[in-house]
Amino acid sequence: MSGSGLSSVRAARKVLADRLGELRRDAQLTGQQLAHACGWHPSKASRIENARTVPSTDDIRAWCAATGAEDQADDLVESLRTVEGMFVEWRRLERTGLRRAQESVLPLFQQTRRFRSYSSWLVPGLVQTRAYTAEVLRAVQRRRVPVDDVEGAVRVRMDRQRILHERGRTFALLMEESVLRNGMGGPVVMAEQLDRLLDVGGMPHVSLGVLPMTADRSCMPVEGFWIYDAAQVNVELVSGYLTLTRSGEVAMYASRFAELASMAVHGAAAHRLISGARDMLG
């Protein structure tokens, strides 16, 4: 997991651990006394309180019972579910195939009115061509998914692109210039994809920005992320999929997006960079 993704999950785990520690101290129990009351190994309470072990739902309810805080158990269990939902390993998300993973995000896309996306690796999925999408998902399937349902997953992603033409939505898409030149799928696939970007850049409700490789960078490339309205951020990491909904963290990514956007070129300047990459393909 990347540094920023890991720190977000650790912070959420620490908040939960701190709340449990407060309950123990309010009950005037030592860690060993609490562990004994819960029927645990003496070191378990310490591991939970120091965020080295993530408690289970049963652990939280036992902790609350031992500290006389049963009225707080439901709230703490909900906090646990938030922590557990923040980071999902790819093998869990994709265990039944790529099509189901693509379908799982459809409700989020349908309810969002303002999309912001930054990509340092690949063209954003909402503006990918069918051939480019097939290459991306085939590479994913070969690397980590035993079920081969790439064709179905491609169909789902292509169908999702209909929201680009729906009224009342806006899209701000940023990508590194290197994305235009990474050769995904070979020259023919990339040429078609760059032509698609040139078309998308002319849509009135789409802002397309490219961060030039020659830019004087005050903000270095980071992992790709999507911001959905002001409600949620999803970050694609090498190891898994991070979901952030806390307002402070969403605001942090919004601020980073604004900083990256200020260094990007848009309009005719972005068109020239895309066209230049296209011309190199012949």
mmCIF file of C-alpha atoms in Angstrom:
data_model
loop_
_atom_site.group_PDB
_atom_site.id
_atom_site.type_symbol
_atom_site.label_atom_id
_atom_site.label_comp_id
_atom_site.label_asym_id
_atom_site.label_seq_id
_atom_site.Cartn_x
_atom_site.Cartn_y
_atom_site.Cartn_z
ATOM 1 C CA MET A 1 0.000 0.000 0.000
ATOM 2 C CA SER A 2 1.240 3.521 -0.676
ATOM 3 C CA GLY A 3 2.297 5.809 2.155
ATOM 4 C CA SER A 4 -0.785 8.018 2.050
ATOM 5 C CA GLY A 5 -3.150 5.053 1.828
ATOM 6 C CA LEU A 6 -1.435 3.253 4.670
ATOM 7 C CA SER A 7 -1.450 6.353 6.877
ATOM 8 C CA SER A 8 -5.201 6.824 6.362
ATOM 9 C CA VAL A 9 -5.995 3.266 7.420
ATOM 10 C CA ARG A 10 -3.586 3.440 10.358
ATOM 11 C CA ALA A 11 -5.135 6.699 11.511
ATOM 12 C CA ALA A 12 -8.632 5.197 11.467
ATOM 13 C CA ARG A 13 -7.444 2.146 13.404
ATOM 14 C CA LYS A 14 -5.713 4.403 15.942
ATOM 15 C CA VAL A 15 -8.888 6.420 16.535
ATOM 16 C CA LEU A 16 -10.812 3.228 17.319
ATOM 17 C CA ALA A 17 -8.015 1.938 19.563
ATOM 18 C CA ASP A 18 -7.881 5.242 21.445
ATOM 19 C CA ARG A 19 -11.608 5.140 22.111
ATOM 20 C CA LEU A 20 -11.301 1.636 23.555
ATOM 21 C CA GLY A 21 -8.383 2.774 25.699
ATOM 22 C CA GLU A 22 -10.470 5.604 27.122
ATOM 23 C CA LEU A 23 -13.169 3.135 28.148
ATOM 24 C CA ARG A 24 -10.615 0.964 29.945
ATOM 25 C CA ARG A 25 -9.121 3.917 31.808
ATOM 26 C CA ASP A 26 -12.558 5.267 32.737
ATOM 27 C CA ALA A 27 -13.346 1.851 34.204
ATOM 28 C CA GLN A 28 -10.050 1.991 36.165
ATOM 29 C CA LEU A 29 -8.900 -1.338 34.777
ATOM 30 C CA THR A 30 -5.409 -2.352 33.751
ATOM 31 C CA GLY A 31 -4.907 -4.016 30.423
ATOM 32 C CA GLN A 32 -4.341 -7.377 32.084
ATOM 33 C CA GLN A 33 -7.474 -7.001 34.206
ATOM 34 C CA LEU A 34 -9.537 -6.232 31.137
ATOM 35 C CA ALA A 35 -8.065 -9.173 29.243
ATOM 36 C CA HIS A 36 -8.843 -11.464 32.185
ATOM 37 C CA ALA A 37 -12.438 -10.199 32.329
ATOM 38 C CA CYS A 38 -12.822 -10.938 28.613
ATOM 39 C CA GLY A 39 -11.173 -14.363 28.851
ATOM 40 C CA TRP A 40 -8.260 -13.385 26.600
ATOM 41 C CA HIS A 41 -4.515 -13.863 26.611
ATOM 42 C CA PRO A 42 -3.020 -11.154 28.881
ATOM 43 C CA SER A 43 -1.362 -9.331 25.965
ATOM 44 C CA LYS A 44 -4.440 -9.114 23.724
ATOM 45 C CA ALA A 45 -5.902 -5.979 25.299
ATOM 46 C CA SER A 46 -2.571 -4.195 24.911
ATOM 47 C CA ARG A 47 -2.292 -5.201 21.247
ATOM 48 C CA ILE A 48 -5.792 -3.902 20.533
ATOM 49 C CA GLU A 49 -5.278 -0.666 22.468
ATOM 50 C CA ASN A 50 -2.006 0.045 20.654
ATOM 51 C CA ALA A 51 -3.632 -0.638 17.260
ATOM 52 C CA ARG A 52 -1.373 -3.604 16.583
ATOM 53 C CA THR A 53 -4.397 -5.932 16.392
ATOM 54 C CA VAL A 54 -7.732 -4.956 14.841
ATOM 55 C CA PRO A 55 -10.521 -6.127 17.161
ATOM 56 C CA SER A 56 -13.443 -8.197 15.965
ATOM 57 C CA THR A 57 -17.070 -7.286 16.586
ATOM 58 C CA ASP A 58 -17.149 -9.791 19.460
ATOM 59 C CA ASP A 59 -13.960 -8.283 20.893
ATOM 60 C CA ILE A 60 -15.516 -4.819 20.960
ATOM 61 C CA ARG A 61 -18.698 -6.028 22.619
ATOM 62 C CA ALA A 62 -16.681 -7.955 25.232
ATOM 63 C CA TRP A 63 -14.544 -4.851 25.884
ATOM 64 C CA CYS A 64 -17.625 -2.702 26.368
ATOM 65 C CA ALA A 65 -19.198 -5.252 28.693
ATOM 66 C CA ALA A 66 -16.035 -5.470 30.807
ATOM 67 C CA THR A 67 -15.833 -1.680 31.117
ATOM 68 C CA GLY A 68 -19.532 -1.109 31.739
ATOM 69 C CA ALA A 69 -19.948 0.723 28.453
ATOM 70 C CA GLU A 70 -22.456 -1.526 26.690
ATOM 71 C CA ASP A 71 -24.305 1.586 25.495
ATOM 72 C CA GLN A 72 -21.309 2.486 23.309
ATOM 73 C CA ALA A 73 -20.870 -0.938 21.738
ATOM 74 C CA ASP A 74 -23.027 -0.341 18.645
ATOM 75 C CA ASP A 75 -21.244 2.916 17.815
ATOM 76 C CA LEU A 76 -17.831 1.300 18.194
ATOM 77 C CA VAL A 77 -18.847 -1.656 16.042
ATOM 78 C CA GLU A 78 -19.914 0.814 13.348
ATOM 79 C CA SER A 79 -16.486 2.463 13.617
ATOM 80 C CA LEU A 80 -14.901 -0.956 13.149
ATOM 81 C CA ARG A 81 -16.932 -1.545 9.994
ATOM 82 C CA THR A 82 -15.741 1.804 8.655
ATOM 83 C CA VAL A 83 -12.130 0.789 9.259
ATOM 84 C CA GLU A 84 -12.667 -2.597 7.644
ATOM 85 C CA GLY A 85 -14.339 -1.002 4.638
ATOM 86 C CA MET A 86 -11.598 1.548 4.004
ATOM 87 C CA PHE A 87 -9.142 -0.851 2.422
ATOM 88 C CA VAL A 88 -10.095 -3.884 0.380
ATOM 89 C CA GLU A 89 -7.404 -6.111 -1.078
ATOM 90 C CA TRP A 90 -7.778 -6.761 -4.799
ATOM 91 C CA ARG A 91 -8.016 -10.511 -4.214
ATOM 92 C CA ARG A 92 -11.141 -9.943 -2.095
ATOM 93 C CA LEU A 93 -12.686 -7.417 -4.460
ATOM 94 C CA GLU A 94 -12.028 -9.528 -7.543
ATOM 95 C CA ARG A 95 -12.414 -13.021 -6.132
ATOM 96 C CA THR A 96 -15.482 -13.728 -8.318
ATOM 97 C CA GLY A 97 -14.076 -11.989 -11.387
ATOM 98 C CA LEU A 98 -13.619 -8.540 -12.867
ATOM 99 C CA ARG A 99 -17.199 -8.094 -14.078
ATOM 100 C CA ARG A 100 -18.617 -8.114 -10.553
ATOM 101 C CA ALA A 101 -15.921 -5.688 -9.421
ATOM 102 C CA GLN A 102 -16.909 -3.298 -12.214
ATOM 103 C CA GLU A 103 -20.606 -3.651 -11.405
ATOM 104 C CA SER A 104 -20.022 -2.941 -7.712
ATOM 105 C CA VAL A 105 -19.167 0.724 -8.372
ATOM 106 C CA LEU A 106 -22.104 1.467 -10.692
ATOM 107 C CA PRO A 107 -24.365 2.909 -7.922
ATOM 108 C CA LEU A 108 -21.594 5.303 -6.882
ATOM 109 C CA PHE A 109 -21.177 6.587 -10.428
ATOM 110 C CA GLN A 110 -24.925 6.928 -10.904
ATOM 111 C CA GLN A 111 -25.420 9.047 -7.782
ATOM 112 C CA THR A 112 -22.445 11.376 -8.366
ATOM 113 C CA ARG A 113 -22.887 14.724 -10.099
ATOM 114 C CA ARG A 114 -19.326 16.100 -9.912
ATOM 115 C CA PHE A 115 -16.431 13.818 -10.801
ATOM 116 C CA ARG A 116 -12.773 14.639 -10.293
ATOM 117 C CA SER A 117 -10.081 12.179 -11.338
ATOM 118 C CA TYR A 118 -6.296 12.178 -11.307
ATOM 119 C CA SER A 119 -4.353 9.454 -13.096
ATOM 120 C CA SER A 120 -0.626 8.854 -13.007
ATOM 121 C CA TRP A 121 -0.716 5.396 -14.633
ATOM 122 C CA LEU A 122 -3.562 4.961 -17.114
ATOM 123 C CA VAL A 123 -6.243 6.869 -18.995
ATOM 124 C CA PRO A 124 -9.279 7.190 -16.666
ATOM 125 C CA GLY A 125 -11.802 4.408 -17.209
ATOM 126 C CA LEU A 126 -14.674 6.740 -18.076
ATOM 127 C CA VAL A 127 -12.881 7.910 -21.244
ATOM 128 C CA GLN A 128 -11.134 4.701 -22.283
ATOM 129 C CA THR A 129 -11.833 3.086 -25.641
ATOM 130 C CA ARG A 130 -13.091 -0.486 -25.723
ATOM 131 C CA ALA A 131 -9.738 -1.777 -27.003
ATOM 132 C CA TYR A 132 -7.761 0.125 -24.337
ATOM 133 C CA THR A 133 -10.084 -1.120 -21.605
ATOM 134 C CA ALA A 134 -9.702 -4.693 -22.837
ATOM 135 C CA GLU A 135 -5.913 -4.393 -22.698
ATOM 136 C CA VAL A 136 -5.993 -2.945 -19.167
ATOM 137 C CA LEU A 137 -8.408 -5.509 -17.775
ATOM 138 C CA ARG A 138 -6.684 -8.396 -19.531
ATOM 139 C CA ALA A 139 -3.396 -7.366 -17.899
ATOM 140 C CA VAL A 140 -5.142 -7.253 -14.504
ATOM 141 C CA GLN A 141 -6.749 -10.647 -15.050
ATOM 142 C CA ARG A 142 -3.468 -12.292 -16.005
ATOM 143 C CA ARG A 143 -1.706 -10.863 -12.991
ATOM 144 C CA ARG A 144 -4.141 -11.551 -10.184
ATOM 145 C CA VAL A 145 -7.622 -12.887 -11.150
ATOM 146 C CA PRO A 146 -8.172 -16.622 -11.758
ATOM 147 C CA VAL A 147 -11.638 -16.072 -13.300
ATOM 148 C CA ASP A 148 -11.530 -14.969 -16.948
ATOM 149 C CA ASP A 149 -14.563 -12.745 -17.512
ATOM 150 C CA VAL A 150 -12.726 -9.875 -19.167
ATOM 151 C CA GLU A 151 -15.243 -9.534 -21.999
ATOM 152 C CA GLY A 152 -18.099 -9.099 -19.537
ATOM 153 C CA ALA A 153 -16.107 -6.611 -17.475
ATOM 154 C CA VAL A 154 -15.347 -4.566 -20.602
ATOM 155 C CA ARG A 155 -19.049 -4.430 -21.467
ATOM 156 C CA VAL A 156 -19.895 -3.141 -17.985
ATOM 157 C CA ARG A 157 -17.252 -0.420 -18.150
ATOM 158 C CA MET A 158 -18.324 0.663 -21.633
ATOM 159 C CA ASP A 159 -21.964 0.839 -20.526
ATOM 160 C CA ARG A 160 -20.915 2.979 -17.550
ATOM 161 C CA GLN A 161 -19.569 5.615 -19.936
ATOM 162 C CA ARG A 162 -23.142 6.625 -20.784
ATOM 163 C CA ILE A 163 -23.050 8.984 -17.808
ATOM 164 C CA LEU A 164 -20.649 11.192 -19.798
ATOM 165 C CA HIS A 165 -23.625 12.220 -21.921
ATOM 166 C CA GLU A 166 -26.142 12.743 -19.133
ATOM 167 C CA ARG A 167 -27.222 16.239 -18.179
ATOM 168 C CA GLY A 168 -26.303 17.669 -14.799
ATOM 169 C CA ARG A 169 -22.893 16.035 -14.437
ATOM 170 C CA THR A 170 -19.436 17.593 -14.669
ATOM 171 C CA PHE A 171 -16.087 15.859 -15.102
ATOM 172 C CA ALA A 172 -12.613 17.188 -14.340
ATOM 173 C CA LEU A 173 -9.968 14.720 -15.490
ATOM 174 C CA LEU A 174 -6.239 15.137 -14.883
ATOM 175 C CA MET A 175 -3.488 12.845 -16.120
ATOM 176 C CA GLU A 176 0.270 12.859 -16.308
ATOM 177 C CA GLU A 177 1.739 13.347 -19.785
ATOM 178 C CA SER A 178 3.460 9.988 -19.381
ATOM 179 C CA VAL A 179 -0.010 8.368 -19.535
ATOM 180 C CA LEU A 180 -0.227 9.554 -23.155
ATOM 181 C CA ARG A 181 3.011 7.780 -24.006
ATOM 182 C CA ASN A 182 2.965 4.530 -22.028
ATOM 183 C CA GLY A 183 2.199 2.342 -25.059
ATOM 184 C CA MET A 184 -0.680 0.399 -23.502
ATOM 185 C CA GLY A 185 -1.829 -2.165 -26.079
ATOM 186 C CA GLY A 186 0.605 -1.033 -28.763
ATOM 187 C CA PRO A 187 0.500 1.793 -31.348
ATOM 188 C CA VAL A 188 -2.914 1.004 -32.856
ATOM 189 C CA VAL A 189 -4.696 0.848 -29.489
ATOM 190 C CA MET A 190 -2.929 3.962 -28.219
ATOM 191 C CA ALA A 191 -3.666 5.930 -31.382
ATOM 192 C CA GLU A 192 -7.374 5.209 -31.063
ATOM 193 C CA GLN A 193 -7.261 6.103 -27.369
ATOM 194 C CA LEU A 194 -5.540 9.444 -27.995
ATOM 195 C CA ASP A 195 -8.107 10.260 -30.673
ATOM 196 C CA ARG A 196 -10.784 9.545 -28.082
ATOM 197 C CA LEU A 197 -9.143 11.970 -25.638
ATOM 198 C CA LEU A 198 -9.106 14.682 -28.287
ATOM 199 C CA ASP A 199 -12.851 14.166 -28.754
ATOM 200 C CA VAL A 200 -13.569 14.135 -25.026
ATOM 201 C CA GLY A 201 -11.581 17.323 -24.524
ATOM 202 C CA GLY A 202 -14.116 19.130 -26.692
ATOM 203 C CA MET A 203 -17.125 18.171 -24.570
ATOM 204 C CA PRO A 204 -18.509 21.250 -22.767
ATOM 205 C CA HIS A 205 -18.990 19.538 -19.397
ATOM 206 C CA VAL A 206 -15.559 17.853 -19.374
ATOM 207 C CA SER A 207 -12.356 19.572 -18.246
ATOM 208 C CA LEU A 208 -9.330 17.635 -19.473
ATOM 209 C CA GLY A 209 -5.936 18.543 -18.054
ATOM 210 C CA VAL A 210 -2.460 17.150 -18.736
ATOM 211 C CA LEU A 211 0.509 17.631 -16.417
ATOM 212 C CA PRO A 212 3.509 18.182 -18.718
ATOM 213 C CA MET A 213 6.642 16.165 -18.120
ATOM 214 C CA THR A 214 8.613 19.414 -18.351
ATOM 215 C CA ALA A 215 6.591 21.180 -15.652
ATOM 216 C CA ASP A 216 8.319 22.794 -12.685
ATOM 217 C CA ARG A 217 6.762 20.456 -10.168
ATOM 218 C CA SER A 218 5.855 21.553 -6.667
ATOM 219 C CA CYS A 219 3.557 18.529 -6.310
ATOM 220 C CA MET A 220 4.933 15.162 -7.353
ATOM 221 C CA PRO A 221 2.857 12.397 -8.990
ATOM 222 C CA VAL A 222 0.831 10.305 -6.555
ATOM 223 C CA GLU A 223 -1.405 7.264 -6.829
ATOM 224 C CA GLY A 224 -4.476 7.666 -9.022
ATOM 225 C CA PHE A 225 -7.691 8.712 -7.285
ATOM 226 C CA TRP A 226 -11.332 9.642 -7.931
ATOM 227 C CA ILE A 227 -13.351 12.194 -5.955
ATOM 228 C CA TYR A 228 -17.124 11.698 -6.040
ATOM 229 C CA ASP A 229 -18.871 14.997 -5.272
ATOM 230 C CA ALA A 230 -17.516 15.961 -1.840
ATOM 231 C CA ALA A 231 -18.573 12.677 -0.270
ATOM 232 C CA GLN A 232 -16.012 10.012 -1.115
ATOM 233 C CA VAL A 233 -12.547 9.367 -2.484
ATOM 234 C CA ASN A 234 -11.396 6.083 -4.002
ATOM 235 C CA VAL A 235 -7.694 5.406 -4.408
ATOM 236 C CA GLU A 236 -6.309 2.561 -6.493
ATOM 237 C CA LEU A 237 -3.193 1.132 -4.875
ATOM 238 C CA VAL A 238 -0.938 -1.701 -5.963
ATOM 239 C CA SER A 239 -2.278 -3.850 -3.142
ATOM 240 C CA GLY A 240 -5.915 -2.856 -2.998
ATOM 241 C CA TYR A 241 -8.735 -0.337 -3.158
ATOM 242 C CA LEU A 242 -8.977 2.435 -0.590
ATOM 243 C CA THR A 243 -12.272 4.179 0.223
ATOM 244 C CA LEU A 244 -12.205 7.427 2.208
ATOM 245 C CA THR A 245 -15.357 9.171 3.428
ATOM 246 C CA ARG A 246 -14.163 11.290 6.366
ATOM 247 C CA SER A 247 -14.621 14.940 5.436
ATOM 248 C CA GLY A 248 -11.083 15.896 6.391
ATOM 249 C CA GLU A 249 -9.545 13.243 4.158
ATOM 250 C CA VAL A 250 -11.861 14.036 1.245
ATOM 251 C CA ALA A 251 -10.858 17.691 1.612
ATOM 252 C CA MET A 252 -7.182 16.693 1.600
ATOM 253 C CA TYR A 253 -7.570 14.936 -1.756
ATOM 254 C CA ALA A 254 -9.634 17.836 -3.108
ATOM 255 C CA SER A 255 -6.812 20.177 -2.162
ATOM 256 C CA ARG A 256 -4.250 17.928 -3.833
ATOM 257 C CA PHE A 257 -6.425 17.779 -6.940
ATOM 258 C CA ALA A 258 -6.615 21.583 -7.071
ATOM 259 C CA GLU A 259 -2.838 21.811 -6.710
ATOM 260 C CA LEU A 260 -2.275 19.317 -9.534
ATOM 261 C CA ALA A 261 -4.852 21.090 -11.697
ATOM 262 C CA SER A 262 -3.015 24.372 -11.260
ATOM 263 C CA MET A 263 0.122 22.797 -12.778
ATOM 264 C CA ALA A 264 -1.729 21.105 -15.646
ATOM 265 C CA VAL A 265 -2.401 22.548 -19.071
ATOM 266 C CA HIS A 266 -5.939 22.613 -20.400
ATOM 267 C CA GLY A 267 -7.783 23.455 -23.586
ATOM 268 C CA ALA A 268 -5.606 24.095 -26.625
ATOM 269 C CA ALA A 269 -2.381 23.423 -24.703
ATOM 270 C CA ALA A 270 -3.613 19.996 -23.562
ATOM 271 C CA HIS A 271 -4.823 19.326 -27.112
ATOM 272 C CA ARG A 272 -1.299 19.995 -28.407
ATOM 273 C CA LEU A 273 0.274 17.524 -25.960
ATOM 274 C CA ILE A 274 -2.238 14.824 -26.858
ATOM 275 C CA SER A 275 -1.819 15.518 -30.576
ATOM 276 C CA GLY A 276 1.962 15.390 -30.199
ATOM 277 C CA ALA A 277 1.783 11.979 -28.583
ATOM 278 C CA ARG A 278 -0.639 10.875 -31.310
ATOM 279 C CA ASP A 279 1.653 12.109 -34.100
ATOM 280 C CA MET A 280 4.545 10.061 -32.730
ATOM 281 C CA LEU A 281 2.499 6.910 -33.344
ATOM 282 C CA GLY A 282 2.149 7.676 -37.045
#
